[in-house]
């Protein structure tokens, strides 16, 4: 499969999973209100940050080593299974014992029972992340998409079922979060389980290679993930759950607008390891041009209608989210640029630059958040997001220009060949649907 075909599969799976996930989040906000939406977002973000801390970069490391065939897939599978089980299980035991203290220190008025419940998702989150990376590296993009869709669908169905049964509080969303990750992780484990002819065995040398490469990725992923989540936690810390509920709406818009950049990046990573540098030098700028154009156009259109969208979809109680959303648009476009170039750099084995840029972006984001959030709440967090994400994009573009020798015009201005390329791929897609 080529980049365009794999991107269509990855983009379709991400679009479907996000549509279901957004619907679940929308219903949670609409049915439970800003405060419950904010508490759910705070607990969700905290559990996700902890889970990312415990993956040690094995998810992306799996994608790289599996795509290059340097470590057998069954070895990567076993290492991932053990990491998720042991690290995740240890975390659950610690949180179960110290939940009241964690709740009082970091999560405001969240009960200890809610903290214990969300902690149960961490082992499954780690397993899901690692197994998803393995599926990506093996270029099993249909399975990759199916796992994401299953997780989102189960969240929606579980939440609605619990709400219908009378669970009219945030615990319905928390249980849905845990169950959806557990089922999706089990699905990946079953479908990626090595054949009987393949021996499952630990390989200390291979695991050292994974950690050695994964450590570089780990820092970049962790810094980037904190960029996405830390601001929400700080909004909840300095203000309260309702303000965090307003700010969480920005995440829904941002993730939808990053569909294309994320989908191209998912495919560009393993493709980078399998293609010649000269071919990638033409492929990556084209992907960047298209992502930048489509994301910018979408943001421009959304600016005109977002007030109506928030009122119609979430209700008037969420109208305070409009100003923060406007302040975040620059950052959303900037991060789409960063995502594409970062995937190219990672696929070329240059993860150090991603780590450096992520660290600088996180540092700027943290300083700006600590300055702006106490003053302006969600609006301050959105402004900090745009400024720090723009800094990262500038650094990435400068690196891409110098390392790959790609002119700025080739990154952001459509070339005559792009139209022919797009037309050919559109014809390919239409022919596939017609054949079916």
Coordinates of C-alpha atoms in Angstrom, one line a residue:
X1 CA 0.0 0.0 0.0
X2 CA 1.3 3.6 -0.7
X3 CA 1.1 6.6 1.4
X4 CA -2.2 7.9 0.0
X5 CA -4.0 4.6 0.4
X6 CA -2.8 4.0 3.9
X7 CA -3.6 7.6 4.8
X8 CA -7.2 7.1 3.5
X9 CA -7.6 4.0 5.8
X10 CA -6.0 5.8 8.8
X11 CA -7.9 9.0 8.2
X12 CA -11.2 7.1 7.8
X13 CA -10.6 5.2 11.0
X14 CA -9.6 8.3 12.9
X15 CA -12.6 10.2 11.6
X16 CA -15.0 7.5 12.5
X17 CA -13.5 7.0 16.0
X18 CA -13.4 10.7 16.7
X19 CA -17.0 11.2 15.5
X20 CA -18.1 8.5 18.0
X21 CA -15.8 9.9 20.7
X22 CA -16.9 13.4 20.1
X23 CA -20.5 12.3 20.3
X24 CA -19.9 10.6 23.6
X25 CA -18.1 13.7 25.0
X26 CA -20.9 15.9 23.6
X27 CA -23.6 13.9 25.3
X28 CA -21.6 13.8 28.5
X29 CA -21.4 17.6 28.4
X30 CA -25.0 18.1 27.4
X31 CA -26.5 15.6 29.8
X32 CA -24.3 16.3 32.8
X33 CA -23.2 19.9 32.4
X34 CA -20.0 21.9 32.5
X35 CA -18.9 20.9 36.1
X36 CA -19.2 17.1 35.4
X37 CA -17.6 17.5 32.0
X38 CA -14.7 19.4 33.7
X39 CA -14.2 16.8 36.4
X40 CA -14.3 14.0 33.8
X41 CA -11.7 15.9 31.7
X42 CA -9.4 16.4 34.7
X43 CA -9.5 12.8 35.8
X44 CA -9.1 11.6 32.1
X45 CA -6.2 13.9 31.6
X46 CA -4.5 12.8 34.8
X47 CA -4.8 9.1 34.1
X48 CA -3.6 9.7 30.5
X49 CA -0.5 11.6 31.6
X50 CA 0.4 8.8 34.1
X51 CA -0.1 6.1 31.5
X52 CA 2.1 8.0 29.0
X53 CA 4.8 8.2 31.7
X54 CA 4.7 4.4 32.0
X55 CA 4.9 3.5 28.3
X56 CA 8.6 4.6 28.1
X57 CA 8.1 5.2 24.3
X58 CA 7.4 1.6 23.5
X59 CA 4.3 2.4 21.4
X60 CA 6.2 4.4 18.8
X61 CA 9.3 2.3 19.2
X62 CA 7.2 -0.8 18.3
X63 CA 6.1 1.1 15.1
X64 CA 9.6 1.9 14.1
X65 CA 11.3 -1.5 14.8
X66 CA 8.3 -3.5 13.3
X67 CA 8.4 -1.5 10.1
X68 CA 12.1 -2.0 9.7
X69 CA 12.0 -5.7 10.7
X70 CA 14.9 -5.2 13.1
X71 CA 13.2 -7.0 16.0
X72 CA 10.7 -9.9 15.5
X73 CA 7.1 -8.8 16.0
X74 CA 6.4 -11.6 18.5
X75 CA 9.3 -10.2 20.7
X76 CA 7.8 -6.7 20.5
X77 CA 4.4 -8.2 21.4
X78 CA 5.6 -10.0 24.5
X79 CA 7.6 -7.0 25.8
X80 CA 4.5 -4.8 25.4
X81 CA 2.3 -7.3 27.2
X82 CA 4.6 -7.5 30.2
X83 CA 5.1 -3.7 30.4
X84 CA 1.4 -3.0 30.4
X85 CA 0.6 -5.7 33.0
X86 CA 3.5 -5.0 35.4
X87 CA 3.8 -1.2 35.2
X88 CA 0.1 -0.7 35.0
X89 CA -0.7 -3.1 37.8
X90 CA 1.8 -1.5 40.1
X91 CA 0.3 1.9 39.4
X92 CA -3.2 0.7 40.3
X93 CA -1.9 -0.7 43.6
X94 CA -0.2 2.6 44.5
X95 CA -3.2 4.7 43.6
X96 CA -5.6 2.4 45.4
X97 CA -3.7 3.0 48.6
X98 CA -3.0 6.7 48.3
X99 CA -6.1 7.9 46.4
X100 CA -7.4 10.4 49.0
X101 CA -4.0 12.1 49.1
X102 CA -3.7 12.3 45.3
X103 CA -7.3 13.7 45.0
X104 CA -6.6 16.4 47.6
X105 CA -3.3 17.4 46.0
X106 CA -4.1 17.5 42.3
X107 CA -7.8 16.9 41.6
X108 CA -9.6 19.5 43.7
X109 CA -13.0 18.2 44.8
X110 CA -12.9 14.8 43.1
X111 CA -13.7 11.9 45.5
X112 CA -11.1 9.2 46.1
X113 CA -13.4 6.6 44.6
X114 CA -13.3 8.4 41.3
X115 CA -9.5 8.5 41.4
X116 CA -9.3 4.8 42.1
X117 CA -11.8 4.0 39.3
X118 CA -9.9 6.1 36.6
X119 CA -6.6 4.5 37.7
X120 CA -8.0 1.1 36.6
X121 CA -7.8 2.3 33.0
X122 CA -4.0 2.9 33.1
X123 CA -2.8 -0.8 32.5
X124 CA -5.2 -1.0 29.5
X125 CA -4.2 2.4 28.2
X126 CA -0.5 1.2 28.2
X127 CA -1.4 -2.0 26.5
X128 CA -3.5 -0.2 23.9
X129 CA -0.8 2.3 23.1
X130 CA 1.9 -0.4 22.7
X131 CA -0.2 -2.8 20.7
X132 CA -1.5 0.0 18.5
X133 CA 2.1 1.0 17.7
X134 CA 2.9 -2.6 16.8
X135 CA -0.1 -2.7 14.4
X136 CA 1.1 0.6 12.9
X137 CA 4.6 -0.8 12.3
X138 CA 3.3 -3.9 10.7
X139 CA 1.2 -1.6 8.5
X140 CA -2.0 -3.3 9.6
X141 CA -3.9 0.0 9.2
X142 CA -7.3 -1.7 9.0
X143 CA -6.7 -3.2 12.5
X144 CA -5.3 0.1 13.7
X145 CA -8.5 1.8 12.6
X146 CA -10.8 -0.9 13.9
X147 CA -9.2 -0.7 17.4
X148 CA -9.7 3.1 17.6
X149 CA -13.3 2.8 16.4
X150 CA -14.1 0.0 18.9
X151 CA -12.8 2.1 21.8
X152 CA -14.8 5.1 20.8
X153 CA -18.0 3.1 20.1
X154 CA -17.8 1.3 23.4
X155 CA -17.3 4.6 25.3
X156 CA -20.5 5.9 23.7
X157 CA -22.6 2.8 24.2
X158 CA -21.4 2.2 27.8
X159 CA -22.0 5.9 28.8
X160 CA -25.5 5.9 27.3
X161 CA -26.4 2.6 28.9
X162 CA -25.2 3.7 32.3
X163 CA -27.0 7.0 32.0
X164 CA -30.2 5.2 31.0
X165 CA -29.8 3.0 34.1
X166 CA -29.8 6.0 36.3
X167 CA -26.1 6.9 36.7
X168 CA -26.6 10.7 36.2
X169 CA -23.1 11.7 37.3
X170 CA -19.5 11.6 36.2
X171 CA -19.0 8.0 37.2
X172 CA -20.9 6.9 34.1
X173 CA -18.2 8.6 31.9
X174 CA -15.4 7.2 34.0
X175 CA -16.7 3.6 33.7
X176 CA -17.1 4.1 30.0
X177 CA -13.5 5.3 29.7
X178 CA -12.2 2.2 31.6
X179 CA -14.3 -0.3 29.7
X180 CA -13.6 1.1 26.3
X181 CA -9.8 1.0 26.8
X182 CA -10.0 -2.5 28.3
X183 CA -12.0 -4.0 25.4
X184 CA -9.9 -2.3 22.7
X185 CA -6.6 -3.5 24.3
X186 CA -7.9 -7.0 24.6
X187 CA -9.0 -6.9 20.9
X188 CA -5.5 -5.9 19.8
X189 CA -3.8 -8.5 22.0
X190 CA -6.0 -11.3 20.6
X191 CA -5.5 -10.3 16.9
X192 CA -1.8 -9.5 17.2
X193 CA -1.0 -12.7 19.2
X194 CA 1.7 -14.5 17.4
X195 CA 1.0 -17.7 15.4
X196 CA 1.7 -21.1 17.0
X197 CA 4.8 -21.5 14.9
X198 CA 6.3 -18.3 16.4
X199 CA 8.0 -18.7 19.8
X200 CA 7.3 -16.2 22.5
X201 CA 10.5 -15.4 24.4
X202 CA 12.1 -12.5 26.2
X203 CA 15.1 -10.9 24.6
X204 CA 17.0 -8.6 26.9
X205 CA 19.1 -7.2 24.1
X206 CA 16.1 -6.4 22.0
X207 CA 14.4 -4.8 25.0
X208 CA 17.5 -2.7 25.6
X209 CA 17.3 -1.6 22.0
X210 CA 13.6 -0.7 22.4
X211 CA 14.3 1.3 25.5
X212 CA 17.4 2.9 24.0
X213 CA 15.5 4.1 21.0
X214 CA 12.3 4.5 22.9
X215 CA 13.8 6.8 25.5
X216 CA 14.5 9.5 22.9
X217 CA 10.9 9.1 21.6
X218 CA 9.6 8.9 25.1
X219 CA 10.8 12.3 26.0
X220 CA 9.4 13.9 22.9
X221 CA 6.1 12.1 23.2
X222 CA 5.8 12.9 26.9
X223 CA 6.6 16.6 26.4
X224 CA 4.1 16.8 23.5
X225 CA 1.4 14.9 25.5
X226 CA 1.9 17.3 28.4
X227 CA 1.4 20.1 26.0
X228 CA -2.0 18.7 25.2
X229 CA -3.1 17.9 28.8
X230 CA -1.2 20.0 31.3
X231 CA -3.1 23.2 30.5
X232 CA -6.4 21.6 31.3
X233 CA -5.1 20.3 34.6
X234 CA -3.8 23.8 35.5
X235 CA -7.1 25.4 34.6
X236 CA -8.8 23.0 37.0
X237 CA -6.1 23.7 39.7
X238 CA -6.2 27.5 39.6
X239 CA -9.9 27.8 38.9
X240 CA -12.4 24.9 39.2
X241 CA -14.0 22.0 37.3
X242 CA -16.5 24.2 35.5
X243 CA -13.8 26.4 33.9
X244 CA -12.0 23.2 33.0
X245 CA -15.2 22.0 31.4
X246 CA -15.3 25.1 29.2
X247 CA -11.6 24.6 28.2
X248 CA -12.2 20.9 27.4
X249 CA -14.3 22.0 24.4
X250 CA -11.1 23.3 22.7
X251 CA -9.7 19.8 22.8
X252 CA -12.6 18.4 20.9
X253 CA -12.2 21.0 18.2
X254 CA -8.4 20.7 18.1
X255 CA -8.4 16.9 17.8
X256 CA -10.9 17.1 14.9
X257 CA -8.8 19.6 13.1
X258 CA -5.7 17.5 13.5
X259 CA -7.3 14.5 11.8
X260 CA -5.5 15.0 8.6
X261 CA -2.1 15.8 10.1
X262 CA -2.3 12.9 12.5
X263 CA -3.4 10.4 9.8
X264 CA -0.6 11.4 7.4
X265 CA 1.8 11.2 10.3
X266 CA 0.7 7.7 11.3
X267 CA 1.5 6.5 7.8
X268 CA 4.5 8.7 7.1
X269 CA 6.4 7.2 10.1
X270 CA 6.6 3.6 8.9
X271 CA 6.9 4.8 5.3
X272 CA 10.0 6.9 6.2
X273 CA 11.8 3.7 7.3
X274 CA 11.0 1.9 4.1
X275 CA 11.5 4.6 1.4
X276 CA 14.6 6.2 -0.1
X277 CA 15.6 9.7 1.3
X278 CA 15.1 11.2 -2.2
X279 CA 11.6 10.0 -2.4
X280 CA 10.7 11.2 1.1
X281 CA 12.2 14.6 0.3
X282 CA 9.4 15.1 -2.3
X283 CA 6.7 13.2 -0.4
X284 CA 7.0 15.0 3.0
X285 CA 6.7 18.6 1.7
X286 CA 3.7 17.6 -0.4
X287 CA 2.0 16.2 2.7
X288 CA 2.8 19.3 4.6
X289 CA 1.4 21.6 1.9
X290 CA -1.9 19.8 1.8
X291 CA -2.2 19.5 5.6
X292 CA -1.5 23.2 6.0
X293 CA -3.9 24.3 3.3
X294 CA -6.8 22.2 4.4
X295 CA -6.4 22.9 8.1
X296 CA -6.1 26.7 7.5
X297 CA -9.3 26.7 5.3
X298 CA -11.2 24.7 7.9
X299 CA -10.2 27.0 10.7
X300 CA -11.2 30.1 8.6
X301 CA -14.6 28.6 8.0
X302 CA -15.1 27.5 11.6
X303 CA -14.3 31.0 12.9
X304 CA -17.5 32.2 11.2
X305 CA -19.8 29.6 12.8
X306 CA -18.3 28.3 16.0
X307 CA -20.6 30.5 18.2
X308 CA -23.6 28.8 16.6
X309 CA -22.0 25.4 16.7
X310 CA -21.3 25.6 20.5
X311 CA -24.8 26.9 21.2
X312 CA -26.5 24.3 19.1
X313 CA -24.4 21.3 20.1
X314 CA -23.3 21.9 23.7
X315 CA -25.9 24.4 24.8
X316 CA -25.7 28.0 26.0
X317 CA -24.1 27.0 29.2
X318 CA -20.9 26.4 27.2
X319 CA -20.8 29.8 25.4
X320 CA -17.9 31.0 27.6
X321 CA -15.8 28.6 25.6
X322 CA -16.1 30.7 22.4
X323 CA -13.4 33.2 23.3
X324 CA -10.8 30.6 24.3
X325 CA -11.6 28.7 21.1
X326 CA -10.9 31.8 19.0
X327 CA -7.6 32.3 20.8
X328 CA -6.6 28.6 20.1
X329 CA -7.0 28.6 16.3
X330 CA -3.5 29.8 15.6
X331 CA -2.0 27.1 17.8
X332 CA -4.2 24.4 16.1
X333 CA -2.8 25.3 12.6
X334 CA 0.8 25.6 14.0
X335 CA 0.6 22.1 15.6
X336 CA -0.7 20.5 12.4
X337 CA 2.6 21.7 10.8
X338 CA 4.6 20.3 13.6
X339 CA 2.9 16.9 13.5
X340 CA 3.8 16.3 9.9
X341 CA 7.5 17.4 10.1
X342 CA 7.9 15.5 13.4
X343 CA 6.7 12.2 11.8
X344 CA 9.2 12.7 9.0
X345 CA 12.1 13.4 11.5
X346 CA 11.1 10.4 13.6
X347 CA 11.0 8.1 10.6
X348 CA 14.4 9.2 9.5
X349 CA 15.8 8.3 13.0
X350 CA 16.2 11.9 14.1
X351 CA 14.1 11.8 17.2
X352 CA 16.5 14.1 19.1
X353 CA 15.2 17.1 17.3
X354 CA 11.6 16.3 18.1
X355 CA 12.6 16.0 21.8
X356 CA 14.3 19.3 21.7
X357 CA 11.4 21.1 20.1
X358 CA 8.9 19.4 22.4
X359 CA 10.9 20.4 25.5
X360 CA 11.1 24.0 24.4
X361 CA 7.4 24.1 23.5
X362 CA 6.5 22.6 26.8
X363 CA 8.7 25.0 28.7
X364 CA 7.2 28.0 27.0
X365 CA 3.7 26.6 27.5
X366 CA 4.2 26.0 31.2
X367 CA 5.6 29.5 31.8
X368 CA 2.8 31.1 29.8
X369 CA 0.2 29.0 31.5
X370 CA 1.4 29.9 35.0
X371 CA 1.3 33.5 34.0
X372 CA -1.9 33.7 32.1
X373 CA -4.3 31.1 33.6
X374 CA -4.5 32.7 37.1
X375 CA -5.5 35.9 35.3
X376 CA -7.8 34.8 32.5
X377 CA -8.7 31.2 33.1
X378 CA -9.5 29.2 30.0
X379 CA -8.8 32.2 27.7
X380 CA -5.3 32.5 29.2
X381 CA -4.6 28.8 28.6
X382 CA -5.8 29.1 25.0
X383 CA -3.5 32.0 24.3
X384 CA -0.5 30.2 25.9
X385 CA -1.3 27.2 23.7
X386 CA -1.2 29.3 20.5
X387 CA 2.0 31.1 21.4
X388 CA 3.9 27.9 22.4
X389 CA 2.6 25.8 19.5
X390 CA 3.6 28.6 17.1
X391 CA 7.1 28.6 18.6
X392 CA 7.3 24.8 17.9
X393 CA 6.2 25.2 14.3
X394 CA 8.8 27.9 13.6
X395 CA 11.5 25.7 15.0
X396 CA 10.3 22.7 13.0
X397 CA 10.0 24.6 9.7
X398 CA 13.5 26.0 10.2
X399 CA 14.9 22.6 10.8
X400 CA 13.1 21.1 7.8
X401 CA 14.5 23.9 5.6
X402 CA 18.0 23.4 6.8
X403 CA 18.1 19.6 7.2
X404 CA 16.1 18.5 4.1
X405 CA 16.9 21.6 2.0
X406 CA 13.2 22.3 1.4
X407 CA 12.4 25.9 0.6
X408 CA 9.6 27.6 2.5
X409 CA 7.6 28.0 -0.8
X410 CA 7.7 24.2 -1.2
X411 CA 6.3 23.7 2.3
X412 CA 3.3 26.1 2.1
X413 CA 2.5 27.0 -1.5
X414 CA 0.7 24.4 -3.6
X415 CA 2.7 23.1 -6.6
X416 CA 1.3 22.3 -10.0
X417 CA 2.0 18.6 -9.5
X418 CA -0.1 18.6 -6.3
X419 CA -3.3 19.0 -8.4
X420 CA -2.4 16.0 -10.6
X421 CA -1.4 14.0 -7.6
X422 CA -4.7 14.8 -5.8
X423 CA -6.7 14.0 -8.9
X424 CA -5.0 10.7 -9.4
X425 CA -5.6 9.6 -5.8
X426 CA -9.2 10.8 -5.9
X427 CA -9.7 8.7 -9.0
X428 CA -8.1 5.7 -7.3
X429 CA -10.5 6.1 -4.3
X430 CA -13.6 6.4 -6.5
X431 CA -12.5 3.4 -8.5
X432 CA -12.2 1.4 -5.3
X433 CA -15.7 2.4 -4.2
X434 CA -17.1 1.7 -7.7
X435 CA -15.5 -1.7 -7.8
X436 CA -17.1 -2.6 -4.5

